């Protein structure tokens, strides 16, 4: 809630917000850097039975058992290969830690709220309700994700729906 | 003056709760005929500490009641006061009132002044029955306080004495003194309660008219003055009237009960994070060991001795940190003298309570979960188990029944038993009830199987429903609670001799003894409590029932659950004879779990999967292995659900 208010305030006085950008297939995505806990290489995970294919399993993050989601499998983009260059972004969302696998991490960008364009209704690999907006940067278009909403969505099935904080 | 005191409220309330627990505990142990002076001192100190603290926070209702209590115990320890079982009852009621008040302050709800006044009044009558004429003389409304006042003058003399022999509490003295001498200002809140006061005055006058009556009726009358909201007191008064001294409570006392230990309050989250960190340290340490094995040459020896030193230190550190979470069982047991005392009165039974092994330590998390099931078992034993005194004498048993609460450590488990020497479970009645309720009964059931029936939902053997028990809600919930703690409940009963309910629990919720096994290259942990044995099956031992394979081992048939199917993994070999069958027993069923190989026995620090992920079928949690990887801990109960229902029935019939 506090971050929401902060965002509103930011958009009014035109201060900038930082986004971490990453690549999925041919597309550039960005997410609120405040949600990022750390960026790691891919490590072997422990498989969870009867989970959807995009949930790779769980791993040990300094004592926490953390689920790993492969966004490339979820959105059916890019090549789901795992090597020493595969990147996992550890996110901190609603007191939970979730890792997402992406093709590559590209940059951290500063953006004013006024630079962010509202999202289109279609045209990206997934449901537009998880979009925060679009931003043109260096003749590229960056798709800004509402990562909090995506990760805690029913669709991903990462959390028990009862365990989610009510809004 | 605007210092924010509210930040200390939590601490005060917690401390006061402990003082009240101690007070109740000591009161129950107090021998009315020859009270132990040390115990009286302890009760006095408890009352005094609460009063002192309440003074600081202006918790006036608490001050009022504790003040009278304090005076009473002060008098008692001077030997100027004789206890009776009835007075102890009244004091216990006062402790309940204090609990209620404390709760009101904690939750910031309105104080029930009627309750305060009636409690104070009944205590004052006990304190000073002779001062009643004085009350009559002074009708200005302050007369109510006269007894308190006069006793105060008396006690202020003792207080001087006390300051000498009880230095540590001198700190609170000024508050207490100020409050009592400056009465008109500090107790000004009483003015608005004039109505209540005059009521009490009338009560006092009425009482004084029947001076010859014993304390019983006096107390009853004054409590009767309290308005309806004093349910706590009114619910007690029938008991005090019919106060048949049918109880005697004994307790095996240990030194540690009375000695004051120095301790600090720590947030449980801090300890959990320490446990977590130590777990990490253990893993890092075993990683170092693996690396150490690769090193050769002169450095190797030095490294190895340093590593074994590190290993010992980490193990000790781990044990030390785990022990912070441990509390003695007396934390749970100590509430039962009161339960037994109240209930035995209500049921008109004579019951001795014996507590054994209160010092046995158990994980704090388990302590909290144990209270409800234990209370239920104790109430059951009192209500159904132990017979009425007449019945007991008729059956040639001593009039007084014995209820024993016992805790002991057995291997990696804690065994908690509720034993009574009552009538025992009635096999025929249980079977009849089970038929009535359409509960499945095995053919030619053994005693064990019959006793298990009472844990079916909706089962009650009580002939009539009482307010103590018998509504049929219960044993199934008890069983479920215990199972959720990873424990199990066993029942033993002998007709006419009594019954015993035994709860077997793991030492801690945080560590589990397990067997690590592998399937399809992934490692799983099976809790050791569930494992009976492991066999390498011969093809002659494998039989078919329908399309399902079962293991025929020593004339018992075990349904086979293939873990690779459940966990969606590719097994090393599709032939059962090339795998290992782990024979697993749960509370409801037994089955053989097919795995690739056994790796070894190990202790696993249990981590929750739900913290960052969700519940997974067949999995109870996760743990971190020596190499830092995650292994899932299997949940035998939910794996048993994978057995084909029809197969399960056929196997059971064949058994």
CSV table of C-alpha atoms in Angstrom, one decimal, chain B residues 193-532:
chain,number,residue,atom,x,y,z
B,193,UNK,CA,-19.5,4.0,41.6
B,194,UNK,CA,-21.4,5.3,44.6
B,195,UNK,CA,-24.4,3.2,43.6
B,196,UNK,CA,-22.4,0.1,43.7
B,197,UNK,CA,-20.8,1.1,46.9
B,198,UNK,CA,-24.0,1.7,48.7
B,199,UNK,CA,-25.1,-1.7,47.4
B,200,UNK,CA,-22.1,-3.2,48.9
B,201,UNK,CA,-22.8,-1.4,52.1
B,202,UNK,CA,-26.2,-2.9,52.2
B,203,UNK,CA,-24.6,-6.2,51.6
B,204,UNK,CA,-22.3,-5.6,54.4
B,205,UNK,CA,-25.0,-4.6,56.7
B,206,UNK,CA,-27.1,-7.6,55.8
B,207,UNK,CA,-24.1,-9.7,56.5
B,208,UNK,CA,-23.5,-8.1,59.8
B,209,UNK,CA,-27.0,-9.0,60.8
B,210,UNK,CA,-26.2,-12.6,60.6
B,211,UNK,CA,-22.9,-12.5,62.3
B,212,UNK,CA,-23.3,-16.0,63.5
B,213,UNK,CA,-23.3,-17.4,60.1
B,214,UNK,CA,-20.2,-18.9,58.7
B,215,UNK,CA,-18.2,-17.5,56.0
B,216,UNK,CA,-20.0,-19.4,53.4
B,217,UNK,CA,-23.2,-17.5,53.5
B,218,UNK,CA,-21.5,-14.2,54.0
B,219,UNK,CA,-19.6,-14.6,50.8
B,220,UNK,CA,-22.6,-15.8,49.0
B,221,UNK,CA,-24.6,-12.9,50.0
B,222,UNK,CA,-22.0,-10.4,49.0
B,223,UNK,CA,-21.5,-12.1,45.7
B,224,UNK,CA,-25.3,-12.2,45.2
B,225,UNK,CA,-25.2,-8.4,45.3
B,226,UNK,CA,-23.0,-8.3,42.3
B,227,UNK,CA,-25.0,-7.7,39.1
B,228,UNK,CA,-25.7,-10.2,36.4
B,229,UNK,CA,-22.5,-9.4,34.5
B,230,UNK,CA,-20.5,-11.1,37.2
B,231,UNK,CA,-21.1,-14.5,35.6
B,232,UNK,CA,-17.7,-15.7,36.6
B,233,UNK,CA,-18.6,-15.3,40.3
B,234,UNK,CA,-22.1,-16.4,40.1
B,235,UNK,CA,-21.1,-19.5,38.2
B,236,UNK,CA,-18.9,-20.3,41.1
B,237,UNK,CA,-21.2,-19.6,44.0
B,238,UNK,CA,-23.3,-22.8,43.7
B,239,UNK,CA,-20.1,-24.6,44.2
B,240,UNK,CA,-19.1,-22.7,47.2
B,241,UNK,CA,-22.5,-23.4,48.7
B,242,UNK,CA,-22.3,-27.1,48.1
B,243,UNK,CA,-18.6,-27.0,48.9
B,244,UNK,CA,-18.3,-30.6,49.8
B,245,UNK,CA,-14.6,-30.9,50.6
B,246,UNK,CA,-14.3,-33.8,48.2
B,247,UNK,CA,-11.0,-32.9,46.8
B,248,UNK,CA,-7.5,-33.3,47.9
B,249,UNK,CA,-4.8,-32.5,45.5
B,250,UNK,CA,-1.3,-33.6,45.9
B,251,UNK,CA,1.5,-33.0,43.7
B,252,UNK,CA,5.0,-34.3,43.5
B,253,UNK,CA,6.9,-31.3,44.2
B,254,UNK,CA,10.4,-30.6,42.9
B,255,UNK,CA,12.8,-28.0,44.1
B,256,UNK,CA,12.7,-26.3,40.8
B,257,UNK,CA,9.0,-25.5,41.2
B,258,UNK,CA,9.6,-22.9,43.8
B,259,UNK,CA,13.1,-21.6,43.0
B,260,UNK,CA,13.0,-18.5,41.0
B,261,UNK,CA,15.0,-18.9,37.8
B,262,UNK,CA,16.5,-16.0,36.0
B,263,UNK,CA,15.3,-15.8,32.5
B,264,UNK,CA,14.7,-13.3,29.7
B,265,UNK,CA,11.9,-12.9,27.3
B,266,UNK,CA,12.8,-13.4,23.7
B,267,UNK,CA,10.7,-13.1,20.6
B,268,UNK,CA,10.2,-16.5,19.2
B,269,UNK,CA,10.9,-15.2,15.7
B,270,UNK,CA,14.4,-14.3,16.8
B,271,UNK,CA,15.0,-17.9,18.0
B,272,UNK,CA,13.6,-19.3,14.8
B,273,UNK,CA,16.0,-17.2,12.8
B,274,UNK,CA,18.9,-18.5,15.0
B,275,UNK,CA,17.7,-22.1,14.4
B,276,UNK,CA,17.7,-21.3,10.7
B,277,UNK,CA,21.2,-19.8,10.8
B,278,UNK,CA,22.6,-22.7,12.7
B,279,UNK,CA,21.0,-25.1,10.1
B,280,UNK,CA,22.8,-23.1,7.5
B,281,UNK,CA,26.0,-23.4,9.5
B,282,UNK,CA,25.7,-27.1,9.7
B,283,UNK,CA,25.3,-27.4,6.0
B,284,UNK,CA,28.3,-25.1,5.3
B,285,UNK,CA,30.3,-27.2,7.7
B,286,UNK,CA,29.4,-30.4,5.9
B,287,UNK,CA,30.3,-28.8,2.6
B,288,UNK,CA,33.7,-27.9,4.1
B,289,UNK,CA,34.0,-31.6,5.1
B,290,UNK,CA,33.4,-32.7,1.5
B,291,UNK,CA,36.0,-30.2,0.2
B,292,UNK,CA,38.4,-31.3,3.0
B,293,UNK,CA,38.3,-34.8,1.7
B,294,UNK,CA,39.7,-33.7,-1.6
B,295,UNK,CA,42.7,-32.0,-0.1
B,296,UNK,CA,45.9,-34.1,0.3
B,297,UNK,CA,49.3,-33.4,1.7
B,298,UNK,CA,50.6,-31.8,4.9
B,299,UNK,CA,47.8,-29.3,5.0
B,300,UNK,CA,45.2,-32.0,4.9
B,301,UNK,CA,45.9,-33.3,8.4
B,302,UNK,CA,45.7,-29.8,9.9
B,303,UNK,CA,42.6,-29.1,8.0
B,304,UNK,CA,40.9,-32.3,9.2
B,305,UNK,CA,41.6,-31.6,12.8
B,306,UNK,CA,40.3,-28.1,12.5
B,307,UNK,CA,37.2,-29.4,10.6
B,308,UNK,CA,36.4,-32.0,13.3
B,309,UNK,CA,36.7,-29.2,15.9
B,310,UNK,CA,34.3,-27.1,13.9
B,311,UNK,CA,32.0,-30.1,13.6
B,312,UNK,CA,31.9,-30.5,17.3
B,313,UNK,CA,31.3,-26.8,17.9
B,314,UNK,CA,28.5,-26.6,15.4
B,315,UNK,CA,26.8,-29.6,16.8
B,316,UNK,CA,27.0,-28.2,20.3
B,317,UNK,CA,25.8,-24.8,19.0
B,318,UNK,CA,22.9,-26.5,17.3
B,319,UNK,CA,21.9,-28.4,20.4
B,320,UNK,CA,22.2,-25.3,22.5
B,321,UNK,CA,20.0,-23.3,20.2
B,322,UNK,CA,17.4,-26.0,19.9
B,323,UNK,CA,17.3,-26.2,23.7
B,324,UNK,CA,16.2,-22.5,23.9
B,325,UNK,CA,13.0,-23.6,22.3
B,326,UNK,CA,12.4,-26.2,25.0
B,327,UNK,CA,10.2,-25.7,28.0
B,328,UNK,CA,9.4,-28.1,30.8
B,329,UNK,CA,6.1,-30.0,30.6
B,330,UNK,CA,5.1,-28.4,33.9
B,331,UNK,CA,4.1,-25.4,31.8
B,332,UNK,CA,1.1,-27.5,30.7
B,333,UNK,CA,0.7,-29.7,33.7
B,334,UNK,CA,0.5,-26.9,36.2
B,335,UNK,CA,-2.9,-25.8,34.9
B,336,UNK,CA,-4.4,-29.2,35.8
B,337,UNK,CA,-4.5,-29.0,39.6
B,338,UNK,CA,-7.1,-26.3,39.2
B,339,UNK,CA,-9.0,-28.1,36.5
B,340,UNK,CA,-9.1,-31.3,38.7
B,341,UNK,CA,-10.1,-29.3,41.8
B,342,UNK,CA,-13.0,-27.6,40.1
B,343,UNK,CA,-14.2,-30.6,38.2
B,344,UNK,CA,-14.0,-33.0,41.1
B,345,UNK,CA,-16.2,-30.7,43.1
B,346,UNK,CA,-18.6,-30.4,40.3
B,347,UNK,CA,-18.8,-34.1,39.8
B,348,UNK,CA,-18.7,-34.9,43.5
B,349,UNK,CA,-15.8,-37.2,43.1
B,350,UNK,CA,-12.7,-37.5,45.2
B,351,UNK,CA,-9.6,-37.3,43.0
B,352,UNK,CA,-5.9,-37.2,43.8
B,353,UNK,CA,-3.8,-35.6,41.0
B,354,UNK,CA,-0.3,-36.9,40.7
B,355,UNK,CA,2.1,-35.2,38.3
B,356,UNK,CA,5.2,-37.0,37.3
B,357,UNK,CA,8.0,-35.8,35.1
B,358,UNK,CA,7.0,-32.1,34.9
B,359,UNK,CA,10.7,-31.3,34.2
B,360,UNK,CA,10.7,-33.2,30.9
B,361,UNK,CA,11.4,-30.7,28.3
B,362,UNK,CA,9.5,-30.3,25.1
B,363,UNK,CA,9.4,-27.9,22.2
B,364,UNK,CA,7.5,-24.7,22.9
B,365,UNK,CA,5.5,-25.1,19.7
B,366,UNK,CA,4.3,-28.5,20.9
B,367,UNK,CA,3.5,-27.1,24.4
B,368,UNK,CA,0.9,-24.8,23.0
B,369,UNK,CA,-0.7,-27.4,20.8
B,370,UNK,CA,-0.8,-29.9,23.7
B,371,UNK,CA,-3.0,-28.0,26.0
B,372,UNK,CA,-6.3,-28.7,24.3
B,373,UNK,CA,-5.9,-32.4,23.8
B,374,UNK,CA,-4.6,-32.9,27.3
B,375,UNK,CA,-7.4,-30.9,28.9
B,376,UNK,CA,-9.9,-33.0,27.0
B,377,UNK,CA,-8.3,-36.3,28.1
B,378,UNK,CA,-8.2,-35.1,31.7
B,379,UNK,CA,-11.8,-34.1,31.7
B,380,UNK,CA,-12.7,-37.4,30.1
B,381,UNK,CA,-10.9,-39.4,32.7
B,382,UNK,CA,-12.6,-37.4,35.5
B,383,UNK,CA,-16.0,-37.7,34.0
B,384,UNK,CA,-16.1,-41.2,32.5
B,385,UNK,CA,-13.1,-42.9,34.0
B,386,UNK,CA,-13.1,-42.3,37.7
B,387,UNK,CA,-16.2,-43.6,39.5
B,388,UNK,CA,-18.2,-41.9,42.3
B,389,UNK,CA,-16.8,-42.5,45.8
B,390,UNK,CA,-19.8,-44.8,46.6
B,391,UNK,CA,-19.2,-46.9,43.5
B,392,UNK,CA,-15.5,-47.1,44.3
B,393,UNK,CA,-16.0,-48.3,47.8
B,394,UNK,CA,-18.6,-50.8,46.7
B,395,UNK,CA,-16.1,-52.2,44.2
B,396,UNK,CA,-13.5,-52.5,47.0
B,397,UNK,CA,-11.4,-49.6,45.7
B,398,UNK,CA,-10.2,-46.7,47.8
B,399,UNK,CA,-12.7,-43.9,47.9
B,400,UNK,CA,-10.3,-41.4,46.3
B,401,UNK,CA,-9.4,-42.0,42.7
B,402,UNK,CA,-6.0,-41.2,41.3
B,403,UNK,CA,-5.4,-39.3,38.1
B,404,UNK,CA,-1.8,-39.3,37.0
B,405,UNK,CA,-0.2,-37.0,34.5
B,406,UNK,CA,3.1,-38.3,33.4
B,407,UNK,CA,5.7,-37.1,30.9
B,408,UNK,CA,8.9,-39.0,30.0
B,409,UNK,CA,11.4,-39.0,27.3
B,410,UNK,CA,11.7,-42.3,25.5
B,411,UNK,CA,14.3,-42.4,22.8
B,412,UNK,CA,13.6,-39.6,20.3
B,413,UNK,CA,10.0,-39.3,21.6
B,414,UNK,CA,8.2,-37.7,24.4
B,415,UNK,CA,5.6,-39.9,26.0
B,416,UNK,CA,2.8,-38.1,27.8
B,417,UNK,CA,0.3,-40.3,29.6
B,418,UNK,CA,-3.0,-39.6,31.3
B,419,UNK,CA,-3.7,-42.5,33.6
B,420,UNK,CA,-6.6,-43.1,35.9
B,421,UNK,CA,-7.6,-46.0,38.2
B,422,UNK,CA,-11.2,-45.7,37.3
B,423,UNK,CA,-13.6,-48.2,35.7
B,424,UNK,CA,-11.8,-48.6,32.4
B,425,UNK,CA,-13.4,-48.5,29.0
B,426,UNK,CA,-16.5,-50.6,28.5
B,427,UNK,CA,-15.9,-52.9,25.5
B,428,UNK,CA,-19.5,-54.0,25.1
B,429,UNK,CA,-20.9,-50.5,25.4
B,430,UNK,CA,-18.4,-49.1,22.9
B,431,UNK,CA,-19.2,-51.9,20.4
B,432,UNK,CA,-22.9,-51.3,20.9
B,433,UNK,CA,-22.5,-47.6,20.4
B,434,UNK,CA,-20.4,-48.1,17.3
B,435,UNK,CA,-23.1,-50.3,15.8
B,436,UNK,CA,-25.7,-47.7,16.7
B,437,UNK,CA,-23.7,-45.0,14.9
B,438,UNK,CA,-22.9,-47.2,11.9
B,439,UNK,CA,-19.2,-47.1,12.5
B,440,UNK,CA,-17.2,-49.8,10.8
B,441,UNK,CA,-16.2,-52.5,13.2
B,442,UNK,CA,-13.6,-55.1,12.2
B,443,UNK,CA,-14.6,-58.8,12.7
B,444,UNK,CA,-13.4,-60.2,16.1
B,445,UNK,CA,-12.0,-56.9,17.1
B,446,UNK,CA,-9.0,-56.9,19.5
B,447,UNK,CA,-9.2,-54.6,22.5
B,448,UNK,CA,-6.9,-52.2,20.8
B,449,UNK,CA,-9.3,-52.0,17.8
B,450,UNK,CA,-12.2,-51.4,20.1
B,451,UNK,CA,-10.5,-48.6,21.9
B,452,UNK,CA,-9.7,-47.0,18.6
B,453,UNK,CA,-13.4,-46.8,17.9
B,454,UNK,CA,-13.9,-44.1,20.5
B,455,UNK,CA,-11.8,-41.8,18.3
B,456,UNK,CA,-14.3,-42.0,15.5
B,457,UNK,CA,-16.1,-38.7,14.8
B,458,UNK,CA,-19.4,-38.2,16.7
B,459,UNK,CA,-18.7,-41.0,19.2
B,460,UNK,CA,-19.5,-40.7,22.9
B,461,UNK,CA,-19.8,-43.4,25.5
B,462,UNK,CA,-21.3,-41.2,28.1
B,463,UNK,CA,-24.7,-42.4,29.1
B,464,UNK,CA,-25.9,-38.9,29.4
B,465,UNK,CA,-24.6,-35.6,28.1
B,466,UNK,CA,-23.2,-33.5,30.9
B,467,UNK,CA,-21.6,-30.1,30.7
B,468,UNK,CA,-18.3,-31.7,31.4
B,469,UNK,CA,-18.3,-34.1,28.4
B,470,UNK,CA,-20.3,-36.4,26.4
B,471,UNK,CA,-21.4,-34.3,23.5
B,472,UNK,CA,-19.5,-36.6,21.2
B,473,UNK,CA,-17.2,-33.8,20.0
B,474,UNK,CA,-13.9,-34.7,21.2
B,475,UNK,CA,-11.7,-37.7,20.8
B,476,UNK,CA,-11.6,-37.4,17.0
B,477,UNK,CA,-10.5,-33.8,17.4
B,478,UNK,CA,-7.9,-34.9,20.1
B,479,UNK,CA,-6.6,-37.5,17.7
B,480,UNK,CA,-6.4,-35.1,14.8
B,481,UNK,CA,-4.6,-32.5,16.9
B,482,UNK,CA,-2.1,-35.1,18.1
B,483,UNK,CA,-1.6,-36.4,14.6
B,484,UNK,CA,-1.0,-32.9,13.3
B,485,UNK,CA,1.9,-32.6,15.7
B,486,UNK,CA,3.4,-35.8,14.2
B,487,UNK,CA,2.4,-37.8,17.2
B,488,UNK,CA,0.1,-40.7,17.9
B,489,UNK,CA,-2.4,-41.6,20.6
B,490,UNK,CA,-2.5,-45.0,22.1
B,491,UNK,CA,-5.2,-46.3,24.5
B,492,UNK,CA,-4.8,-49.0,27.1
B,493,UNK,CA,-7.6,-50.0,29.4
B,494,UNK,CA,-8.4,-52.7,31.8
B,495,UNK,CA,-11.9,-53.2,33.0
B,496,UNK,CA,-12.2,-52.1,36.6
B,497,UNK,CA,-8.6,-51.1,36.9
B,498,UNK,CA,-8.5,-48.0,34.9
B,499,UNK,CA,-7.3,-46.7,31.5
B,500,UNK,CA,-4.3,-45.0,30.1
B,501,UNK,CA,-4.1,-42.6,27.2
B,502,UNK,CA,-0.6,-42.3,25.9
B,503,UNK,CA,0.5,-39.5,23.5
B,504,UNK,CA,3.7,-40.2,21.7
B,505,UNK,CA,5.3,-37.0,20.3
B,506,UNK,CA,8.5,-36.1,18.6
B,507,UNK,CA,10.9,-34.2,20.8
B,508,UNK,CA,10.6,-31.1,18.7
B,509,UNK,CA,8.7,-29.9,15.7
B,510,UNK,CA,11.8,-28.6,14.1
B,511,UNK,CA,13.9,-31.8,13.7
B,512,UNK,CA,12.9,-35.1,12.5
B,513,UNK,CA,14.6,-38.5,12.4
B,514,UNK,CA,14.3,-39.8,9.0
B,515,UNK,CA,15.5,-42.3,6.4
B,516,UNK,CA,16.7,-40.8,3.2
B,517,UNK,CA,15.9,-42.8,0.1
B,518,UNK,CA,16.2,-42.1,-3.5
B,519,UNK,CA,13.8,-42.5,-6.4
B,520,UNK,CA,14.6,-41.5,-10.0
B,521,UNK,CA,17.7,-39.6,-8.8
B,522,UNK,CA,15.9,-37.4,-6.4
B,523,UNK,CA,16.2,-37.8,-2.6
B,524,UNK,CA,13.3,-38.0,-0.2
B,525,UNK,CA,13.1,-38.4,3.6
B,526,UNK,CA,10.7,-40.8,5.2
B,527,UNK,CA,10.0,-40.1,8.9
B,528,UNK,CA,11.5,-42.9,11.0
B,529,UNK,CA,8.4,-43.2,13.2
B,530,UNK,CA,6.5,-44.5,10.2
B,531,UNK,CA,9.0,-47.1,9.1
B,532,UNK,CA,8.7,-50.7,10.3
